[in-house]
Tab-separated table of C-alpha atoms and ligand atoms in Angstrom:
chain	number	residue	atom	x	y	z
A	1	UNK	CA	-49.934	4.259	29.566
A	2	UNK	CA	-49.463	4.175	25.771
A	3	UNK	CA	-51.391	1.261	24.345
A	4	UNK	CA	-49.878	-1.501	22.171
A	5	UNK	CA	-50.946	-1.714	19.113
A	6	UNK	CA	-50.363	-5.089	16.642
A	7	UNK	CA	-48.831	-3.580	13.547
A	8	UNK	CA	-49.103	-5.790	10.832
A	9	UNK	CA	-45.637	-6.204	8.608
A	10	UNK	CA	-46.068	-7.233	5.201
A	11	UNK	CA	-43.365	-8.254	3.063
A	12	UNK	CA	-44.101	-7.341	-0.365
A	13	UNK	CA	-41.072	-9.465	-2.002
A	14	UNK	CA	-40.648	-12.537	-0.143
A	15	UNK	CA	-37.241	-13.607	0.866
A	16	UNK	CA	-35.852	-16.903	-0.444
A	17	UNK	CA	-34.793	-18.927	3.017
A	18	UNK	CA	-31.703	-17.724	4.171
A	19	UNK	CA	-31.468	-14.869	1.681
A	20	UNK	CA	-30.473	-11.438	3.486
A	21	UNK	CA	-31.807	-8.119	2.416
A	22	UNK	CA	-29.265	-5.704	0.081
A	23	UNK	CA	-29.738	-3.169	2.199
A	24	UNK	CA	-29.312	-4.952	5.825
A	25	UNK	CA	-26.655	-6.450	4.281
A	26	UNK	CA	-24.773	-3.252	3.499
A	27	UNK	CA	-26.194	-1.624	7.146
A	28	UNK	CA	-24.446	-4.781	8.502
A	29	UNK	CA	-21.109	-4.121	6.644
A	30	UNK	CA	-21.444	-0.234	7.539
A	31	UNK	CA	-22.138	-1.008	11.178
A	32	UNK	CA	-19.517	-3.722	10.947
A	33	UNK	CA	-16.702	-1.416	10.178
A	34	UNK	CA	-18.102	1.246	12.817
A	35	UNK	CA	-17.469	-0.552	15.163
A	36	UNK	CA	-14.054	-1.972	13.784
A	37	UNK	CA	-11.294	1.277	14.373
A	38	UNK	CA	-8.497	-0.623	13.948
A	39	UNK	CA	-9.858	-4.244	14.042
A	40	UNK	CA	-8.191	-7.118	12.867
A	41	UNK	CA	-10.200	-9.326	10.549
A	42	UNK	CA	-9.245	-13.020	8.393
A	43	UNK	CA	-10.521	-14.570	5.322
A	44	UNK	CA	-10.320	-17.142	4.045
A	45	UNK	CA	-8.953	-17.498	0.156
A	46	UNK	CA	-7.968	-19.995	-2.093
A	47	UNK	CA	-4.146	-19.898	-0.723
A	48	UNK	CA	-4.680	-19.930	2.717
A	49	UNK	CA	-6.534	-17.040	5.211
A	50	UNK	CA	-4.975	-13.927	5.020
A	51	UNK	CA	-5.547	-10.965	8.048
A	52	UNK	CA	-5.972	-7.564	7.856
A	53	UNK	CA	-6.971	-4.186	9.409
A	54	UNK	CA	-9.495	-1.717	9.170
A	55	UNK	CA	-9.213	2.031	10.285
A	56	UNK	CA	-11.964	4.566	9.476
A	57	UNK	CA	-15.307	4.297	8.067
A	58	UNK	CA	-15.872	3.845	4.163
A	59	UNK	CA	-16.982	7.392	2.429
A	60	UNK	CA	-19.597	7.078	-0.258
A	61	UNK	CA	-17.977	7.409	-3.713
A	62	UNK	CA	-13.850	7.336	-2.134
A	63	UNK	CA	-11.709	4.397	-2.952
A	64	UNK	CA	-10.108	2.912	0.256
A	65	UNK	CA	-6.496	3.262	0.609
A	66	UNK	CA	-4.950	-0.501	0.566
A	67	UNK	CA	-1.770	-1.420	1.742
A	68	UNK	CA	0.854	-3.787	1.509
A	69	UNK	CA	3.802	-3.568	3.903
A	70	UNK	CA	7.858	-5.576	2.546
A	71	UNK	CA	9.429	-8.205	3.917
A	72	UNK	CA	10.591	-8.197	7.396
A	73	UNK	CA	7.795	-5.834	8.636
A	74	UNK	CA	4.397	-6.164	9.181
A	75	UNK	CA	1.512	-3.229	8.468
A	76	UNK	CA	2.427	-1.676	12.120
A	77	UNK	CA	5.967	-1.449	11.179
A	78	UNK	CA	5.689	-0.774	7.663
A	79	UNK	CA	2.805	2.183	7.758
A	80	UNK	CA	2.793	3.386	11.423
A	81	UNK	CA	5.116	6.150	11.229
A	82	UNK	CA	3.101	7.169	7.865
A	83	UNK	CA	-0.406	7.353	9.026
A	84	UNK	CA	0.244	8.620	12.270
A	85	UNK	CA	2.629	11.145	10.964
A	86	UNK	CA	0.378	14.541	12.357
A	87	UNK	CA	0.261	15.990	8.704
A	88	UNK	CA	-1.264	12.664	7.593
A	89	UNK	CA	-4.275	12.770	9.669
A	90	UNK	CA	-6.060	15.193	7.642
A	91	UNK	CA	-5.413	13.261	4.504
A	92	UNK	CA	-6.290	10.115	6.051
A	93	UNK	CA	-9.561	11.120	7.925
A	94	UNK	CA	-11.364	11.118	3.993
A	95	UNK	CA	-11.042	7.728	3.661
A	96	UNK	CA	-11.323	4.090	5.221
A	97	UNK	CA	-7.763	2.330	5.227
A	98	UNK	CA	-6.862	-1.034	4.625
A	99	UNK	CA	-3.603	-2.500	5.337
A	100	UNK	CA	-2.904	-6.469	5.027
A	101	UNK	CA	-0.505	-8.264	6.994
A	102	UNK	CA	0.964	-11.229	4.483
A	103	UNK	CA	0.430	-14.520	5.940
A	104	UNK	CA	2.285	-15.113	8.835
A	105	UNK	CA	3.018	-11.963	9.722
A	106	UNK	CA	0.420	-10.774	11.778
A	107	UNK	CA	1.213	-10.125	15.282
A	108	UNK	CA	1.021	-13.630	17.529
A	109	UNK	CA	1.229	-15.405	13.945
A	110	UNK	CA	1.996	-19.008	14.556
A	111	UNK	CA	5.075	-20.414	12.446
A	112	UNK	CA	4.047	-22.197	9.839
A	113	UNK	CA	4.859	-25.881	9.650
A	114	UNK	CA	7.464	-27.379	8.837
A	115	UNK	CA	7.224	-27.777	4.405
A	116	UNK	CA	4.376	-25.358	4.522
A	117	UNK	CA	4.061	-24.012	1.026
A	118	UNK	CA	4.664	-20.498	1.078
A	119	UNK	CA	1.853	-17.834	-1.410
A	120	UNK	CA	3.879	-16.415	-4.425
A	121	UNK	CA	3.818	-12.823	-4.718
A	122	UNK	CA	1.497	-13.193	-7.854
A	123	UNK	CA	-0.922	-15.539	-5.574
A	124	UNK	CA	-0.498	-12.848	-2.648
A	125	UNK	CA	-1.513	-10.634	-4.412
A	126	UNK	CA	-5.033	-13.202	-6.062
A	127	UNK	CA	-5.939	-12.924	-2.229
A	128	UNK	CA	-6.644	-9.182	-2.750
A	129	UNK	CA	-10.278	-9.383	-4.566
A	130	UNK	CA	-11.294	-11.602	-1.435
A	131	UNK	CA	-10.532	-9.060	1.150
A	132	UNK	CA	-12.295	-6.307	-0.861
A	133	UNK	CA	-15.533	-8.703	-1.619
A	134	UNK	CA	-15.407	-9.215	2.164
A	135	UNK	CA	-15.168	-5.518	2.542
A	136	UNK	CA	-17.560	-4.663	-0.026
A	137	UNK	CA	-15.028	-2.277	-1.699
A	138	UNK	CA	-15.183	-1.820	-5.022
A	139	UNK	CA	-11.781	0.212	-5.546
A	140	UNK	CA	-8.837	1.128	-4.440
A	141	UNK	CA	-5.746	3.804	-3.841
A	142	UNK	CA	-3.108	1.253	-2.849
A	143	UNK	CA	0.343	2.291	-1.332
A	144	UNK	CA	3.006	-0.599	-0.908
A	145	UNK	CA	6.962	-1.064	-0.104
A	146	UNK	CA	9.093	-3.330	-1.874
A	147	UNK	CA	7.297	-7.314	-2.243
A	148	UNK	CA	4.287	-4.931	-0.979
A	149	UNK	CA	4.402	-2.648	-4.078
A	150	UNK	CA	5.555	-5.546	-6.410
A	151	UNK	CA	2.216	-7.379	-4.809
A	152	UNK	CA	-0.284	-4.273	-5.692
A	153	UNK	CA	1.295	-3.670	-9.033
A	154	UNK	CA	0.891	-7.384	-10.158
A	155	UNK	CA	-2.551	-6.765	-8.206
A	156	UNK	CA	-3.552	-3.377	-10.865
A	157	UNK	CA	-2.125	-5.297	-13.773
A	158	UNK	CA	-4.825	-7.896	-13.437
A	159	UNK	CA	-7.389	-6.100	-12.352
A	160	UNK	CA	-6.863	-2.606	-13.563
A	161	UNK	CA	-10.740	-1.259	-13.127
A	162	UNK	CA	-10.099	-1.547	-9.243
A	163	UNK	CA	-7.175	0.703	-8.595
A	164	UNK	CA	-7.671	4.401	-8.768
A	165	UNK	CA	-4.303	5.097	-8.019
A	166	UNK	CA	-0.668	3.445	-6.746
A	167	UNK	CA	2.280	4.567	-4.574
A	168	UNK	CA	5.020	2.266	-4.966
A	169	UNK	CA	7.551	2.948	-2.667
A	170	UNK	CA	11.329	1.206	-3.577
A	171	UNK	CA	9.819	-1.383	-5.734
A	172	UNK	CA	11.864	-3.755	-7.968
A	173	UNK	CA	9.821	-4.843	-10.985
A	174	UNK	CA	12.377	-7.471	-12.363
A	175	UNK	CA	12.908	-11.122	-11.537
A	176	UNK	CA	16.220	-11.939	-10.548
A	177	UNK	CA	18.751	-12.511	-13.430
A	178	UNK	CA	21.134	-15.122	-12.885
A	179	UNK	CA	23.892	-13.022	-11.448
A	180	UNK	CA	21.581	-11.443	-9.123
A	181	UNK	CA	21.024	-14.890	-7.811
A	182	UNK	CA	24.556	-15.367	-8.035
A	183	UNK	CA	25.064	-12.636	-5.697
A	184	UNK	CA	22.089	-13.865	-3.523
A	185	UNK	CA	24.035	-16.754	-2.482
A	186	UNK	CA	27.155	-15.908	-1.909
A	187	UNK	CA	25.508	-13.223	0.497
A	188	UNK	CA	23.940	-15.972	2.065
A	189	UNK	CA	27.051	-17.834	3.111
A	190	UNK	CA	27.541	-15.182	5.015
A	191	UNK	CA	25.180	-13.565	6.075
A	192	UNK	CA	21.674	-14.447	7.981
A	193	UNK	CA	18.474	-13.742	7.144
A	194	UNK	CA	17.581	-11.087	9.168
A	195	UNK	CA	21.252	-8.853	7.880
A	196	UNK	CA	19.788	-10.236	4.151
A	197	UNK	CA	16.214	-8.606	4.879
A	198	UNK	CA	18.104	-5.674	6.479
A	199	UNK	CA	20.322	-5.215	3.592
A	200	UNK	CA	17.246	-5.113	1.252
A	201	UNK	CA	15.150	-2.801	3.637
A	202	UNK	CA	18.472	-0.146	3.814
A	203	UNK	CA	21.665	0.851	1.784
A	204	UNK	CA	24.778	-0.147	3.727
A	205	UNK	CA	25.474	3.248	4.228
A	206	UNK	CA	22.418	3.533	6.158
A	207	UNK	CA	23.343	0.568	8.205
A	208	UNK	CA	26.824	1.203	9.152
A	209	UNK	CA	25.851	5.200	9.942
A	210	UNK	CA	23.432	2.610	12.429
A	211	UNK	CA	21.024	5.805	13.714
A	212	UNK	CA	18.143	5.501	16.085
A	213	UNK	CA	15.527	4.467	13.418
A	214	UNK	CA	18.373	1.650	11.797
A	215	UNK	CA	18.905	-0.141	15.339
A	216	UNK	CA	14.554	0.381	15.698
A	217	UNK	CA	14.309	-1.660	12.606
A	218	UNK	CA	17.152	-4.031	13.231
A	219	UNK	CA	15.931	-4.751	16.446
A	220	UNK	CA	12.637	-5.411	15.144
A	221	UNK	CA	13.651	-7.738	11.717
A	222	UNK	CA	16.466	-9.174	14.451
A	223	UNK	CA	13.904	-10.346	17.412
A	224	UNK	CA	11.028	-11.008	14.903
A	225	UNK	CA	9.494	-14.160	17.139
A	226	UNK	CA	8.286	-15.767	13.304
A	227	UNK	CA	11.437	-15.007	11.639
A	228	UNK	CA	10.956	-18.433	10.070
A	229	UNK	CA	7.298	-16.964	8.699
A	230	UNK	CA	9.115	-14.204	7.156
A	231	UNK	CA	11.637	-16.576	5.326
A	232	UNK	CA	9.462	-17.856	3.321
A	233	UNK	CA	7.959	-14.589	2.173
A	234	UNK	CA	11.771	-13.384	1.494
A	235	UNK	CA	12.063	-16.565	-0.479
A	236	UNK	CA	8.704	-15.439	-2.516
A	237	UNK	CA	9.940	-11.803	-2.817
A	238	UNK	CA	13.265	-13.496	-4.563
A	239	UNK	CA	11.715	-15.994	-6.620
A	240	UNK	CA	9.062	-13.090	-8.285
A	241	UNK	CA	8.752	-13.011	-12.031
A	242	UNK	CA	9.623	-9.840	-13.911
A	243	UNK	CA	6.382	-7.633	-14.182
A	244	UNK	CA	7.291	-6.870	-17.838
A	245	UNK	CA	6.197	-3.536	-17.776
A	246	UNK	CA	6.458	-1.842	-21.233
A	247	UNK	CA	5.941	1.332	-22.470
A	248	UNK	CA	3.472	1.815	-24.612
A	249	UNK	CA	2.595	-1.963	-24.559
A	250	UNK	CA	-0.419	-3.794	-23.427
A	251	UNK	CA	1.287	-4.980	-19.786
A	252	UNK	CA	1.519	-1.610	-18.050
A	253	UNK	CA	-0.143	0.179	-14.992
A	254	UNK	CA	-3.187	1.912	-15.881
A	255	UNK	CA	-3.604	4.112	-13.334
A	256	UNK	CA	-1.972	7.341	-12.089
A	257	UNK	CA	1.101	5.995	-10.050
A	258	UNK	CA	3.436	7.726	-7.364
A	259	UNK	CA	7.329	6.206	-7.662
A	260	UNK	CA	8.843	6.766	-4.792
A	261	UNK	CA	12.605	5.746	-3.442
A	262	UNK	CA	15.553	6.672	-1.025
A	263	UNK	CA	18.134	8.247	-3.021
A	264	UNK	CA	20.425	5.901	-0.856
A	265	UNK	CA	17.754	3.145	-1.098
A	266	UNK	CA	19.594	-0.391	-2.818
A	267	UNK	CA	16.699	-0.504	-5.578
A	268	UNK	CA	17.194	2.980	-6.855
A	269	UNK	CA	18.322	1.793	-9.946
A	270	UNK	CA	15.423	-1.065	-9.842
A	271	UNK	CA	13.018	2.211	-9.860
A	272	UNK	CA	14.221	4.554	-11.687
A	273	UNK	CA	14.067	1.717	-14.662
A	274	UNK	CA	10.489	1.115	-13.498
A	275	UNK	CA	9.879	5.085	-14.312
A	276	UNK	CA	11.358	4.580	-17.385
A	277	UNK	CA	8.840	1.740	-18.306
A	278	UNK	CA	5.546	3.118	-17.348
A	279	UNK	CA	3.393	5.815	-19.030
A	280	UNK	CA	4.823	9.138	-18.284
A	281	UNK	CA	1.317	11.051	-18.303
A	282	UNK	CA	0.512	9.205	-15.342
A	283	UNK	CA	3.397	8.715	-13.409
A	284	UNK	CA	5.654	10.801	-11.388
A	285	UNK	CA	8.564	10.044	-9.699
A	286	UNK	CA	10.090	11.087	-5.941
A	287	UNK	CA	13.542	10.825	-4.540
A	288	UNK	CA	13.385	11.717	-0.755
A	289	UNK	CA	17.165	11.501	1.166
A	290	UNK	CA	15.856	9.232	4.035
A	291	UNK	CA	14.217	5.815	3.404
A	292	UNK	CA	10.449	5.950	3.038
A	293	UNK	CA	8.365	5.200	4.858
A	294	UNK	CA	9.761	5.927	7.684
A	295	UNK	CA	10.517	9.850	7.007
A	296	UNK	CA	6.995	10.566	6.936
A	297	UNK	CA	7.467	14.229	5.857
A	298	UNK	CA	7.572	14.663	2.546
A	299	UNK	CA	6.175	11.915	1.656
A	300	UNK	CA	2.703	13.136	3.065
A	301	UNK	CA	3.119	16.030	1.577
A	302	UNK	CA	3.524	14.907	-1.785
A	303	UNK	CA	1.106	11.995	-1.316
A	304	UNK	CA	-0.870	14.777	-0.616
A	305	UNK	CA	-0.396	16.235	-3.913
A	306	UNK	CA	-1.028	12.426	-5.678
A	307	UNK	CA	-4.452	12.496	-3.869
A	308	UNK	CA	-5.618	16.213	-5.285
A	309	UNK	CA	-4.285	15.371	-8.761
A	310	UNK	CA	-7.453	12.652	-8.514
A	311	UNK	CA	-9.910	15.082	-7.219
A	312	UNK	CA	-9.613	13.994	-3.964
A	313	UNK	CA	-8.498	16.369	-1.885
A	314	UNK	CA	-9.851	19.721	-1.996
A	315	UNK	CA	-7.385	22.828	-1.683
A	316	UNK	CA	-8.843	23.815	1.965
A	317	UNK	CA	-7.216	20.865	3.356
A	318	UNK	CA	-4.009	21.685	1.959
A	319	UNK	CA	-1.468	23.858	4.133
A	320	UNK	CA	-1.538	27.273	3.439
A	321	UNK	CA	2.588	27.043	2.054
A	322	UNK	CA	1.136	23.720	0.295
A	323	UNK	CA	-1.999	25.969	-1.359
A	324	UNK	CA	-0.403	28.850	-2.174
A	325	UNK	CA	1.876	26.896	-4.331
A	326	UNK	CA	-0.719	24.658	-6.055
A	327	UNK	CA	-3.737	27.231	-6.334
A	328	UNK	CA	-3.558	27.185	-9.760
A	329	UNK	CA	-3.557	23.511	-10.064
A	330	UNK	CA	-6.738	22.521	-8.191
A	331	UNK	CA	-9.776	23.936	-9.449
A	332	UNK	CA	-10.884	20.005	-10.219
A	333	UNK	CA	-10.856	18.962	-7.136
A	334	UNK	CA	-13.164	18.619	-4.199
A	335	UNK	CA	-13.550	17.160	-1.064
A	336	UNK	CA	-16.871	15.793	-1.490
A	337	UNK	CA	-15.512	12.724	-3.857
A	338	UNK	CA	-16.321	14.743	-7.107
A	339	UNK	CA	-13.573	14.752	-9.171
A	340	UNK	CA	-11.778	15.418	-12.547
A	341	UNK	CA	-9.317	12.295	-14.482
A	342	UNK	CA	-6.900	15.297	-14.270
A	343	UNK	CA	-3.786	14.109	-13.635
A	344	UNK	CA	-1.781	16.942	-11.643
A	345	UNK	CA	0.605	15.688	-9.042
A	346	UNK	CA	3.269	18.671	-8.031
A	347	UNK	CA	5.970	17.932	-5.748
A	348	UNK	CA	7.473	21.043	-3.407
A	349	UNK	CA	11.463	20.895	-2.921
A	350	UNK	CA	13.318	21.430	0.519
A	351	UNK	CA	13.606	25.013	-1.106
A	352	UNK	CA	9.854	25.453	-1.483
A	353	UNK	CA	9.613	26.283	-4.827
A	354	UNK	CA	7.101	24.199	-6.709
A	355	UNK	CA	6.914	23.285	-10.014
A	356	UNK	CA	3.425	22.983	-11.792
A	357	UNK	CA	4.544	20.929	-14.785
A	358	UNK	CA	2.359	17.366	-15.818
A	359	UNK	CA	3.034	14.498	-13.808
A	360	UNK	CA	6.202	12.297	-15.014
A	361	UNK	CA	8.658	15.339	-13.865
A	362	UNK	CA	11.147	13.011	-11.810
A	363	UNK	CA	11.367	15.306	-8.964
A	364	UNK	CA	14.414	14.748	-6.342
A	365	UNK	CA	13.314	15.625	-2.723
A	366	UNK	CA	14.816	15.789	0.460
A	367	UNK	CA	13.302	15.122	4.123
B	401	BEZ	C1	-4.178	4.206	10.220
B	401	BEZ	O1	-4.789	5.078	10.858
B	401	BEZ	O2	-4.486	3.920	9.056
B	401	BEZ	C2	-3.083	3.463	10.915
B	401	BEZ	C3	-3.004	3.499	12.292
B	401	BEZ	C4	-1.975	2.792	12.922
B	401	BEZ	C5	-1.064	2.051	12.175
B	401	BEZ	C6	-1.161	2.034	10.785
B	401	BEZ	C7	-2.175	2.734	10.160
């Protein structure tokens, strides 16, 4: 029998009481998220806990993709048929994902009581830097729909060293103008909320054609058990301040951004003025025919394309259609996290034919 042996330990910088280690720290946070595929976690910030859940384990060096799902939805409903679209998983195995449920929405969320005061969008999105200090994350790729993409933009304007990238998916960067409101409220005298949210989620046209995925998301928006919950973050979404993006100007996004809306979608107009306000060397704009995100096609593919203009994803994990057309545009990129500021994102047509100009093309695709 082996013998036992005292080993003497010797520390030889003293911990402070109660201090933990860096590095057991960060083996804590590692092991933490291990364990977590797909766990739901809370924090608490200084307007209220927010919840949110982790897929994947963080890759040394990669951003982790953030998002932020509209009103009506929650992340499941919002980003399930995106990340578990088959041609996703190979983008999405390179990096940890994030996605926040806004307060109240989280499945089992209790209703709020009764004069509860609601987060603004700009204080939704002040709860951000707690989740990734929680996380340990230092930056992000975020993709968001409507008060979701508002949230992250609002999110990169005031802290623009954090996001690496943005997909903004039908976002509306204005406040309401008077006759917007105008409009609100006589809808309201007739309609409810959930037709409201609906009619801000679809184009009518969408609604009356009534298809398999409309009645999906009206049942879900219809039979939400906290429809009272998301009220209040409809009410937020309507009362949001204009971003004042400029061109040019000192209030604009930063960082490479993907614009993305239905060509049928009721804030088409909403974004393509947004295109029209933001840099044009880093932004390009998509127009799919069916109502992101829930026509994952395209969108992955062209997502794809966002993620190798960074440097992130290296031309062996593109299809072979998808490589043939972009060979000459990737020699920057690799898989391992080391990358280029080039900012290349090509979109392919329903045709196939790619073009390989800079980013800002406005591109019209159709899935
Ligand atoms: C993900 O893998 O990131 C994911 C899985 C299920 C729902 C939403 C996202």
């Amino acid at each position: 029998m082996a013998e036992l042996q005292e080993v003497q330990i010797t520390e030889e910088k003293p911990l402070l009481p109660g201090q933990i280690p860096e590095a057991a720290k960060e083996a804590e946070l590692a092991a933490r998220i291990l364990l977590d595929q797909g766990q739901t976690h809370s924090v608490e910030t200084p307007y209220g806990s927010v919840t949110f859940t982790v897929f994947g384990t963080p890759k040394p060096k990669r951003p982790a993709i953030f998002t932020y799902h509209d009103v009506g939805l929650n992340y499941k409903s919002c980003f399930q048929p995106l990340f578990q679209f088959g041609d996703m998983q190979e983008i999405i195995q390179n990096f940890v994902r994030v996605h926040v449920d806004a307060p109240g929405m989280e499945e089992g969320a209790p209703v709020f009581p009764l004069g509860y005061q609601y987060p603004s969008l700009d204080q939704l999105a002040d709860m951000i830097p707690c989740i990734l200090q929680y996380l340990n994350f230092s930056t992000i790729i975020g993709v968001g729909v409507g008060a979701g993409a508002y949230i992250l933009s609002r999110y990169a304007l005031t802290h623009p060293d954090t996001v690496e990238g943005l997909v903004l998916i039908n976002i509306d960067p204005n406040a309401k103008g008077w006759m917007d409101w105008a409009a609100h409220k006589l809808t309201g005298l007739t309609s409810s909320i959930p037709e409201m949210i609906l009619g801000h989620l679809f184009s009518q046209e969408e609604l009356s054609g009534n298809s398999e995925l409309i009645q999906k998301y009206r049942n879900i928006v219809t039979h939400a058990p906290n429809l009272e919950n998301i009220e209040l973050y409809w009410n937020s979404y309507n009362n949001r301040r204009d971003l004042n993006f400029e061109r040019g100007g000192e209030i604009t996004l930063k960082c490479p951004v993907m614009l993305v809306v239905g060509d049928q979608a009721p804030h088409e107009d909403a974004v393509v003025e947004c295109n029209s306000k933001l840099d044009p060397t880093q932004t390009s704009f998509l127009k799919v025919s069916n109502p992101p995100p829930c026509a994952p096609g395209k969108l992955t593919e062209a997502f794809k394309y966002f993620l190798q203009g960074m440097g992130y994803m290296a031309s062996s994990c593109m299809t072979r259609l998808s490589r043939s057309r972009t060979a000459s545009l990737t020699s920057a990129a690799s898989i391992d996290g080391n990358r280029s500021r080039s900012r290349t994102l090509s979109q392919s047509s329903e045709s196939g034919t790619i073009p390989s100009g800079p980013p800002g093309h406005t591109m019209e695709v159709s899935c």
